[in-house]
Every structure is written in C-alpha cells, then in structure tokens.
Amino acid sequence: MSNLTGKKIVVTGATSGIGRAIVDELLKVGAYVYGVGFGQDIIDELNALENCEAVELDVTSEEAVESYAATLPSVDGLVNSAGIAILEPVLSFKKESLEKVLAVNLIGGLLMGREIAKIMIKNNVAGSIVNLSSQASIIGLRDHLSYCSSKGAIDSATMVMCMELGEYNIRVNAVNPTVTMTSMGRMAWSDPAKSGPVLKAMPLGRFAEPEEIAKPVLFLLSDDSSMISGVALPVDGGYTIQ
C-alpha cells in the first residue's frame, strides 16, 4: 500500500486488538496515524512511535469527539475500530448493557465519522472511512444480542454514509471480521464447546489473526480501492457462505 505513504489516518480503538494491529500496519507503509483509545501506558507507548500521535478519548461523548476533531489537521482516512462486547442471552439481557454496546460500537463511530467527514470536506480531500463491523452482522450468534444488533446497524449506517458522502468524493466501507484472536475474541470464544462448531463450519478451519483484518482495512483506505464504496466486506474464512 505504497500510496498510503504520508497519508494522515485517524484510528479509534487504537490501543488494543484489531485497532492496534491497524496502527502497526499503517506505520509500516509510511502513514501518519492519529490514534485514540484508553490506557495511558499504551497511549504513551504509541506516542513513542515515529509518525504516531495518540490521546485518550471517549468516542461516545459528542463534546469530546467534537473537541478532538477541532485539533486535527487535514486528514485522509478514518478507521472506526473501537468496540466492546457484553454477552447476554435474549431472555435476560440488561437495558444498560445494550445501551453501552450501542454507544461504543455504533454511536461513537457515527460521531467520529461525522466530524472527520467535515474535516475532509473542508479541505477538499478524497477520503476513505472504514467501519469495523463483524460477521455478527450477517449471522446470529447465541448470547450476542447487543453485539449483533450494533454490528448490523453499522452495516446499514455504512450504506447511508456512502450515499450521502459520495458527492464529496469520500468513500465509506465496512469490514466484517470473523472471530479474531484479540483479548476480546479469546474471552468470547475460549470455550471449545462454543468455538468448535464455528470452526467446523468455517472452510478455512481457523479464526483470524489481527493483522489479517488490518490488511484489508488498509486496502480500503488506499487508492487501490478507489471505486469501492458502500460494501460490507466479510473477512471470515468463508464462514458466512452458509
């Protein structure tokens, strides 16, 4: 992705999991990264890297997102990778859990998308926004009511963003990973009784590593995907062909 060299990319969820992998891959190809997340130790670690600036930011706070966006220069891309999962069954899920998951996974990304798109439009940048969705937007997963709901909404929001931002030459896509071996993925899928049937149904027979999700994200950020917008791209080892 040599055409990402020198491009300025904002990454949420940059301090862990897929988000951190995306930061690492972007830095490898010479992009300049503005990372947001939580954990001062990791923030300090990111700030020690060349071509990386990181801050703590609550993406669910409209005021905080607007204030952060006001500090940014012209940017070329945004990756909405911040996300959480709270596993509860349909018959006993808590309203508070649903609200928390939707706030982080959906609303935070929409707030960031709105503000970063304004920066792109102001600076006449042909930008790219990538929303991290999930295979959970395509298939139902037991105990994942709030998570599946949030990811399904992300896919729908991506289509609307594509439609409304296309006239400004801003592309918007989603990437829909399978189970990925982050700390959150291991927490949710550590039980062989749960993971076994999924692995058996997956043509490639294994879960994803974070860098295997990061690289398709970089493709969608780059000019190599200049005519791709509005897609939800499964990166799932073939699982969702079922």
PDB file of C-alpha atoms in Angstrom:
ATOM      1  CA  MET A   1       0.000   0.000   0.000  1.00  0.00           C
ATOM      2  CA  SER A   2       2.691   2.465  -1.021  1.00  0.00           C
ATOM      3  CA  ASN A   3       0.026   5.037  -1.839  1.00  0.00           C
ATOM      4  CA  LEU A   4      -0.699   5.373   1.884  1.00  0.00           C
ATOM      5  CA  THR A   5       2.756   6.847   2.483  1.00  0.00           C
ATOM      6  CA  GLY A   6       2.344  10.230   4.120  1.00  0.00           C
ATOM      7  CA  LYS A   7      -1.433   9.890   4.413  1.00  0.00           C
ATOM      8  CA  LYS A   8      -2.950  11.006   7.711  1.00  0.00           C
ATOM      9  CA  ILE A   9      -5.259   8.390   9.215  1.00  0.00           C
ATOM     10  CA  VAL A  10      -7.320   8.534  12.412  1.00  0.00           C
ATOM     11  CA  VAL A  11      -7.805   5.174  14.156  1.00  0.00           C
ATOM     12  CA  THR A  12     -10.183   4.625  17.068  1.00  0.00           C
ATOM     13  CA  GLY A  13      -9.707   1.676  19.367  1.00  0.00           C
ATOM     14  CA  ALA A  14      -6.008   2.113  18.626  1.00  0.00           C
ATOM     15  CA  THR A  15      -4.752   0.847  21.968  1.00  0.00           C
ATOM     16  CA  SER A  16      -5.747  -2.807  21.645  1.00  0.00           C
ATOM     17  CA  GLY A  17      -6.807  -5.667  19.406  1.00  0.00           C
ATOM     18  CA  ILE A  18      -7.588  -5.045  15.761  1.00  0.00           C
ATOM     19  CA  GLY A  19      -7.204  -1.287  16.181  1.00  0.00           C
ATOM     20  CA  ARG A  20      -3.622  -1.654  17.397  1.00  0.00           C
ATOM     21  CA  ALA A  21      -2.850  -4.037  14.530  1.00  0.00           C
ATOM     22  CA  ILE A  22      -4.200  -1.455  12.091  1.00  0.00           C
ATOM     23  CA  VAL A  23      -1.956   1.213  13.627  1.00  0.00           C
ATOM     24  CA  ASP A  24       1.080  -1.051  13.271  1.00  0.00           C
ATOM     25  CA  GLU A  25       0.317  -1.892   9.636  1.00  0.00           C
ATOM     26  CA  LEU A  26      -0.290   1.759   8.746  1.00  0.00           C
ATOM     27  CA  LEU A  27       3.023   2.786  10.250  1.00  0.00           C
ATOM     28  CA  LYS A  28       4.788   0.047   8.280  1.00  0.00           C
ATOM     29  CA  VAL A  29       3.627   1.592   4.992  1.00  0.00           C
ATOM     30  CA  GLY A  30       4.559   5.133   5.990  1.00  0.00           C
ATOM     31  CA  ALA A  31       1.206   6.596   7.015  1.00  0.00           C
ATOM     32  CA  TYR A  32       0.884   9.132   9.833  1.00  0.00           C
ATOM     33  CA  VAL A  33      -1.504   7.854  12.494  1.00  0.00           C
ATOM     34  CA  TYR A  34      -3.698   9.720  14.957  1.00  0.00           C
ATOM     35  CA  GLY A  35      -4.741   7.059  17.448  1.00  0.00           C
ATOM     36  CA  VAL A  36      -7.424   7.285  20.112  1.00  0.00           C
ATOM     37  CA  GLY A  37      -8.207   4.800  22.840  1.00  0.00           C
ATOM     38  CA  PHE A  38      -7.805   4.139  26.550  1.00  0.00           C
ATOM     39  CA  GLY A  39      -4.936   3.257  28.883  1.00  0.00           C
ATOM     40  CA  GLN A  40      -2.252   5.848  29.488  1.00  0.00           C
ATOM     41  CA  ASP A  41       0.563   3.287  29.351  1.00  0.00           C
ATOM     42  CA  ILE A  42      -0.463   2.227  25.845  1.00  0.00           C
ATOM     43  CA  ILE A  43      -1.069   5.843  24.823  1.00  0.00           C
ATOM     44  CA  ASP A  44       2.479   6.662  25.907  1.00  0.00           C
ATOM     45  CA  GLU A  45       3.762   3.631  24.001  1.00  0.00           C
ATOM     46  CA  LEU A  46       2.039   4.805  20.816  1.00  0.00           C
ATOM     47  CA  ASN A  47       3.322   8.346  21.237  1.00  0.00           C
ATOM     48  CA  ALA A  48       6.860   6.970  21.409  1.00  0.00           C
ATOM     49  CA  LEU A  49       6.455   5.554  17.902  1.00  0.00           C
ATOM     50  CA  GLU A  50       7.562   7.573  14.898  1.00  0.00           C
ATOM     51  CA  ASN A  51       4.702   9.167  12.948  1.00  0.00           C
ATOM     52  CA  CYS A  52       2.098   8.410  15.607  1.00  0.00           C
ATOM     53  CA  GLU A  53       0.137  10.696  17.924  1.00  0.00           C
ATOM     54  CA  ALA A  54      -2.275   9.185  20.443  1.00  0.00           C
ATOM     55  CA  VAL A  55      -4.714  10.518  23.026  1.00  0.00           C
ATOM     56  CA  GLU A  56      -7.306   9.123  25.386  1.00  0.00           C
ATOM     57  CA  LEU A  57     -10.785   9.808  24.036  1.00  0.00           C
ATOM     58  CA  ASP A  58     -14.312   8.704  24.898  1.00  0.00           C
ATOM     59  CA  VAL A  59     -15.850   8.349  21.443  1.00  0.00           C
ATOM     60  CA  THR A  60     -19.336   8.111  22.970  1.00  0.00           C
ATOM     61  CA  SER A  61     -19.089  11.741  24.146  1.00  0.00           C
ATOM     62  CA  GLU A  62     -20.236  14.132  21.459  1.00  0.00           C
ATOM     63  CA  GLU A  63     -18.480  17.043  23.152  1.00  0.00           C
ATOM     64  CA  ALA A  64     -15.200  15.117  23.461  1.00  0.00           C
ATOM     65  CA  VAL A  65     -15.300  13.985  19.819  1.00  0.00           C
ATOM     66  CA  GLU A  66     -16.023  17.496  18.562  1.00  0.00           C
ATOM     67  CA  SER A  67     -13.217  18.939  20.700  1.00  0.00           C
ATOM     68  CA  TYR A  68     -10.762  16.320  19.464  1.00  0.00           C
ATOM     69  CA  ALA A  69     -11.693  16.840  15.822  1.00  0.00           C
ATOM     70  CA  ALA A  70     -11.047  20.561  16.223  1.00  0.00           C
ATOM     71  CA  THR A  71      -7.384  19.770  16.987  1.00  0.00           C
ATOM     72  CA  LEU A  72      -6.809  17.709  13.840  1.00  0.00           C
ATOM     73  CA  PRO A  73      -5.242  18.919  10.602  1.00  0.00           C
ATOM     74  CA  SER A  74      -6.490  17.805   7.217  1.00  0.00           C
ATOM     75  CA  VAL A  75      -6.846  14.013   7.311  1.00  0.00           C
ATOM     76  CA  ASP A  76      -7.190  11.389   4.595  1.00  0.00           C
ATOM     77  CA  GLY A  77      -8.840   8.489   6.393  1.00  0.00           C
ATOM     78  CA  LEU A  78     -10.682   7.223   9.438  1.00  0.00           C
ATOM     79  CA  VAL A  79     -10.906   3.720  10.851  1.00  0.00           C
ATOM     80  CA  ASN A  80     -13.661   3.185  13.414  1.00  0.00           C
ATOM     81  CA  SER A  81     -12.279   0.209  15.311  1.00  0.00           C
ATOM     82  CA  ALA A  82     -13.408   0.954  18.881  1.00  0.00           C
ATOM     83  CA  GLY A  83     -15.738  -1.767  20.109  1.00  0.00           C
ATOM     84  CA  ILE A  84     -16.896  -3.801  23.079  1.00  0.00           C
ATOM     85  CA  ALA A  85     -18.924  -6.954  23.627  1.00  0.00           C
ATOM     86  CA  ILE A  86     -21.218  -7.805  26.529  1.00  0.00           C
ATOM     87  CA  LEU A  87     -22.540 -11.343  26.232  1.00  0.00           C
ATOM     88  CA  GLU A  88     -26.095 -11.850  27.498  1.00  0.00           C
ATOM     89  CA  PRO A  89     -28.971 -14.073  26.320  1.00  0.00           C
ATOM     90  CA  VAL A  90     -32.162 -12.685  24.861  1.00  0.00           C
ATOM     91  CA  LEU A  91     -34.290 -13.598  27.872  1.00  0.00           C
ATOM     92  CA  SER A  92     -32.104 -11.846  30.417  1.00  0.00           C
ATOM     93  CA  PHE A  93     -30.187  -9.045  28.695  1.00  0.00           C
ATOM     94  CA  LYS A  94     -29.923  -5.755  30.568  1.00  0.00           C
ATOM     95  CA  LYS A  95     -31.031  -2.479  29.026  1.00  0.00           C
ATOM     96  CA  GLU A  96     -27.885  -0.835  30.358  1.00  0.00           C
ATOM     97  CA  SER A  97     -25.702  -3.395  28.581  1.00  0.00           C
ATOM     98  CA  LEU A  98     -27.481  -2.829  25.274  1.00  0.00           C
ATOM     99  CA  GLU A  99     -27.118   0.931  25.599  1.00  0.00           C
ATOM    100  CA  LYS A 100     -23.407   0.658  26.428  1.00  0.00           C
ATOM    101  CA  VAL A 101     -22.610  -1.606  23.469  1.00  0.00           C
ATOM    102  CA  LEU A 102     -24.581   0.555  21.038  1.00  0.00           C
ATOM    103  CA  ALA A 103     -22.923   3.695  22.394  1.00  0.00           C
ATOM    104  CA  VAL A 104     -19.394   2.420  21.784  1.00  0.00           C
ATOM    105  CA  ASN A 105     -19.843   0.256  18.698  1.00  0.00           C
ATOM    106  CA  LEU A 106     -22.331   2.374  16.769  1.00  0.00           C
ATOM    107  CA  ILE A 107     -22.786   5.899  18.090  1.00  0.00           C
ATOM    108  CA  GLY A 108     -19.105   6.507  18.719  1.00  0.00           C
ATOM    109  CA  GLY A 109     -18.250   5.581  15.147  1.00  0.00           C
ATOM    110  CA  LEU A 110     -21.008   7.765  13.742  1.00  0.00           C
ATOM    111  CA  LEU A 111     -19.854  10.760  15.790  1.00  0.00           C
ATOM    112  CA  MET A 112     -16.283  10.249  14.614  1.00  0.00           C
ATOM    113  CA  GLY A 113     -17.432   9.745  11.033  1.00  0.00           C
ATOM    114  CA  ARG A 114     -19.451  12.953  11.080  1.00  0.00           C
ATOM    115  CA  GLU A 115     -16.622  15.083  12.406  1.00  0.00           C
ATOM    116  CA  ILE A 116     -13.843  13.566  10.290  1.00  0.00           C
ATOM    117  CA  ALA A 117     -16.003  13.841   7.154  1.00  0.00           C
ATOM    118  CA  LYS A 118     -16.432  17.559   7.886  1.00  0.00           C
ATOM    119  CA  ILE A 119     -12.643  17.935   8.000  1.00  0.00           C
ATOM    120  CA  MET A 120     -12.291  16.080   4.689  1.00  0.00           C
ATOM    121  CA  ILE A 121     -14.949  18.225   3.038  1.00  0.00           C
ATOM    122  CA  LYS A 122     -13.439  21.448   4.389  1.00  0.00           C
ATOM    123  CA  ASN A 123     -10.049  20.519   2.931  1.00  0.00           C
ATOM    124  CA  ASN A 124     -11.418  19.025  -0.309  1.00  0.00           C
ATOM    125  CA  VAL A 125      -9.903  15.625   0.500  1.00  0.00           C
ATOM    126  CA  ALA A 126     -10.960  12.498  -1.375  1.00  0.00           C
ATOM    127  CA  GLY A 127     -11.061  10.473   1.836  1.00  0.00           C
ATOM    128  CA  SER A 128     -11.899   6.987   2.997  1.00  0.00           C
ATOM    129  CA  ILE A 129     -13.776   5.855   6.106  1.00  0.00           C
ATOM    130  CA  VAL A 130     -13.687   2.222   7.208  1.00  0.00           C
ATOM    131  CA  ASN A 131     -16.096   0.973   9.860  1.00  0.00           C
ATOM    132  CA  LEU A 132     -15.207  -2.225  11.717  1.00  0.00           C
ATOM    133  CA  SER A 133     -18.293  -4.408  11.651  1.00  0.00           C
ATOM    134  CA  SER A 134     -18.421  -8.184  12.146  1.00  0.00           C
ATOM    135  CA  GLN A 135     -19.674 -11.467  10.762  1.00  0.00           C
ATOM    136  CA  ALA A 136     -22.151 -10.987  13.615  1.00  0.00           C
ATOM    137  CA  SER A 137     -23.995  -8.508  11.384  1.00  0.00           C
ATOM    138  CA  ILE A 138     -24.663 -11.288   8.874  1.00  0.00           C
ATOM    139  CA  ILE A 139     -25.429 -14.281  11.098  1.00  0.00           C
ATOM    140  CA  GLY A 140     -26.950 -14.688  14.539  1.00  0.00           C
ATOM    141  CA  LEU A 141     -24.695 -15.722  17.424  1.00  0.00           C
ATOM    142  CA  ARG A 142     -26.045 -17.020  20.707  1.00  0.00           C
ATOM    143  CA  ASP A 143     -25.673 -14.576  23.627  1.00  0.00           C
ATOM    144  CA  HIS A 144     -24.567 -11.808  21.236  1.00  0.00           C
ATOM    145  CA  LEU A 145     -27.852  -9.854  21.091  1.00  0.00           C
ATOM    146  CA  SER A 146     -26.376  -6.415  21.742  1.00  0.00           C
ATOM    147  CA  TYR A 147     -23.221  -7.090  19.719  1.00  0.00           C
ATOM    148  CA  CYS A 148     -25.069  -8.444  16.663  1.00  0.00           C
ATOM    149  CA  SER A 149     -27.522  -5.542  16.853  1.00  0.00           C
ATOM    150  CA  SER A 150     -24.727  -2.983  16.942  1.00  0.00           C
ATOM    151  CA  LYS A 151     -22.860  -4.527  14.023  1.00  0.00           C
ATOM    152  CA  GLY A 152     -25.982  -4.866  11.890  1.00  0.00           C
ATOM    153  CA  ALA A 153     -26.597  -1.166  12.479  1.00  0.00           C
ATOM    154  CA  ILE A 154     -23.023  -0.377  11.432  1.00  0.00           C
ATOM    155  CA  ASP A 155     -23.567  -2.088   8.066  1.00  0.00           C
ATOM    156  CA  SER A 156     -26.729  -0.065   7.489  1.00  0.00           C
ATOM    157  CA  ALA A 157     -25.066   3.168   8.592  1.00  0.00           C
ATOM    158  CA  THR A 158     -22.178   2.473   6.235  1.00  0.00           C
ATOM    159  CA  MET A 159     -24.565   2.380   3.277  1.00  0.00           C
ATOM    160  CA  VAL A 160     -26.156   5.687   4.293  1.00  0.00           C
ATOM    161  CA  MET A 161     -22.768   7.314   4.802  1.00  0.00           C
ATOM    162  CA  CYS A 162     -21.662   6.038   1.397  1.00  0.00           C
ATOM    163  CA  MET A 163     -24.733   7.554  -0.219  1.00  0.00           C
ATOM    164  CA  GLU A 164     -24.504  10.953   1.443  1.00  0.00           C
ATOM    165  CA  LEU A 165     -20.725  11.431   1.409  1.00  0.00           C
ATOM    166  CA  GLY A 166     -20.075  10.137  -2.093  1.00  0.00           C
ATOM    167  CA  GLU A 167     -20.796  13.528  -3.618  1.00  0.00           C
ATOM    168  CA  TYR A 168     -17.800  14.840  -1.673  1.00  0.00           C
ATOM    169  CA  ASN A 169     -15.609  12.026  -3.037  1.00  0.00           C
ATOM    170  CA  ILE A 170     -15.488  10.311   0.346  1.00  0.00           C
ATOM    171  CA  ARG A 171     -15.731   6.527   0.278  1.00  0.00           C
ATOM    172  CA  VAL A 172     -17.247   4.592   3.192  1.00  0.00           C
ATOM    173  CA  ASN A 173     -16.942   0.832   3.644  1.00  0.00           C
ATOM    174  CA  ALA A 174     -17.265  -1.755   6.383  1.00  0.00           C
ATOM    175  CA  VAL A 175     -15.032  -4.726   7.152  1.00  0.00           C
ATOM    176  CA  ASN A 176     -16.748  -7.717   8.759  1.00  0.00           C
ATOM    177  CA  PRO A 177     -14.233  -9.969  10.528  1.00  0.00           C
ATOM    178  CA  THR A 178     -14.794 -13.428  11.846  1.00  0.00           C
ATOM    179  CA  VAL A 179     -13.667 -14.255  15.379  1.00  0.00           C
ATOM    180  CA  THR A 180     -10.256 -12.632  15.719  1.00  0.00           C
ATOM    181  CA  MET A 181      -7.652 -13.643  18.253  1.00  0.00           C
ATOM    182  CA  THR A 182      -7.637 -10.431  20.244  1.00  0.00           C
ATOM    183  CA  SER A 183      -8.159 -10.370  24.001  1.00  0.00           C
ATOM    184  CA  MET A 184     -11.876  -9.753  23.415  1.00  0.00           C
ATOM    185  CA  GLY A 185     -12.061 -12.601  20.903  1.00  0.00           C
ATOM    186  CA  ARG A 186     -10.354 -15.024  23.242  1.00  0.00           C
ATOM    187  CA  MET A 187     -12.700 -14.008  26.070  1.00  0.00           C
ATOM    188  CA  ALA A 188     -15.809 -14.585  23.992  1.00  0.00           C
ATOM    189  CA  TRP A 189     -14.671 -17.807  22.267  1.00  0.00           C
ATOM    190  CA  SER A 190     -12.405 -19.585  24.767  1.00  0.00           C
ATOM    191  CA  ASP A 191     -14.873 -22.423  25.406  1.00  0.00           C
ATOM    192  CA  PRO A 192     -14.239 -25.274  22.918  1.00  0.00           C
ATOM    193  CA  ALA A 193     -17.901 -26.233  23.157  1.00  0.00           C
ATOM    194  CA  LYS A 194     -18.725 -22.840  21.704  1.00  0.00           C
ATOM    195  CA  SER A 195     -15.848 -22.360  19.278  1.00  0.00           C
ATOM    196  CA  GLY A 196     -15.785 -25.926  17.964  1.00  0.00           C
ATOM    197  CA  PRO A 197     -18.977 -25.788  15.864  1.00  0.00           C
ATOM    198  CA  VAL A 198     -17.943 -22.436  14.390  1.00  0.00           C
ATOM    199  CA  LEU A 199     -14.518 -23.716  13.411  1.00  0.00           C
ATOM    200  CA  LYS A 200     -16.060 -26.849  11.940  1.00  0.00           C
ATOM    201  CA  ALA A 201     -18.338 -24.744   9.749  1.00  0.00           C
ATOM    202  CA  MET A 202     -15.540 -22.440   8.603  1.00  0.00           C
ATOM    203  CA  PRO A 203     -13.984 -23.549   5.295  1.00  0.00           C
ATOM    204  CA  LEU A 204     -10.516 -22.372   6.342  1.00  0.00           C
ATOM    205  CA  GLY A 205     -10.912 -24.061   9.710  1.00  0.00           C
ATOM    206  CA  ARG A 206      -9.378 -21.386  11.914  1.00  0.00           C
ATOM    207  CA  PHE A 207     -10.009 -17.983  13.445  1.00  0.00           C
ATOM    208  CA  ALA A 208      -8.328 -14.806  12.188  1.00  0.00           C
ATOM    209  CA  GLU A 209      -5.235 -13.048  13.463  1.00  0.00           C
ATOM    210  CA  PRO A 210      -5.459  -9.252  13.938  1.00  0.00           C
ATOM    211  CA  GLU A 211      -3.099  -8.450  11.049  1.00  0.00           C
ATOM    212  CA  GLU A 212      -5.341 -10.457   8.704  1.00  0.00           C
ATOM    213  CA  ILE A 213      -8.087  -7.939   9.400  1.00  0.00           C
ATOM    214  CA  ALA A 214      -5.787  -4.926   9.333  1.00  0.00           C
ATOM    215  CA  LYS A 215      -4.533  -5.525   5.797  1.00  0.00           C
ATOM    216  CA  PRO A 216      -7.990  -5.464   4.119  1.00  0.00           C
ATOM    217  CA  VAL A 217      -8.655  -2.256   6.082  1.00  0.00           C
ATOM    218  CA  LEU A 218      -5.512  -0.727   4.583  1.00  0.00           C
ATOM    219  CA  PHE A 219      -6.670  -1.783   1.128  1.00  0.00           C
ATOM    220  CA  LEU A 220      -9.964   0.072   1.619  1.00  0.00           C
ATOM    221  CA  LEU A 221      -8.118   3.151   2.890  1.00  0.00           C
ATOM    222  CA  SER A 222      -5.824   3.169  -0.125  1.00  0.00           C
ATOM    223  CA  ASP A 223      -6.291   4.403  -3.673  1.00  0.00           C
ATOM    224  CA  ASP A 224      -6.170   0.769  -4.806  1.00  0.00           C
ATOM    225  CA  SER A 225      -9.861   0.614  -3.810  1.00  0.00           C
ATOM    226  CA  SER A 226     -10.793   3.951  -5.380  1.00  0.00           C
ATOM    227  CA  MET A 227     -14.050   2.654  -6.909  1.00  0.00           C
ATOM    228  CA  ILE A 228     -15.193   0.654  -3.873  1.00  0.00           C
ATOM    229  CA  SER A 229     -17.732   2.269  -1.576  1.00  0.00           C
ATOM    230  CA  GLY A 230     -20.717   1.068   0.412  1.00  0.00           C
ATOM    231  CA  VAL A 231     -19.593  -2.544   0.782  1.00  0.00           C
ATOM    232  CA  ALA A 232     -19.565  -4.749   3.860  1.00  0.00           C
ATOM    233  CA  LEU A 233     -16.557  -6.993   3.270  1.00  0.00           C
ATOM    234  CA  PRO A 234     -16.543 -10.326   5.113  1.00  0.00           C
ATOM    235  CA  VAL A 235     -13.060 -11.345   6.248  1.00  0.00           C
ATOM    236  CA  ASP A 236     -14.217 -14.612   7.722  1.00  0.00           C
ATOM    237  CA  GLY A 237     -12.506 -17.611   6.181  1.00  0.00           C
ATOM    238  CA  GLY A 238     -15.719 -18.340   4.274  1.00  0.00           C
ATOM    239  CA  TYR A 239     -17.914 -18.768   7.348  1.00  0.00           C
ATOM    240  CA  THR A 240     -20.808 -16.629   6.128  1.00  0.00           C
ATOM    241  CA  ILE A 241     -21.303 -18.600   2.903  1.00  0.00           C
ATOM    242  CA  GLN A 242     -23.646 -20.821   4.947  1.00  0.00           C
TER     243      GLN A 242
END
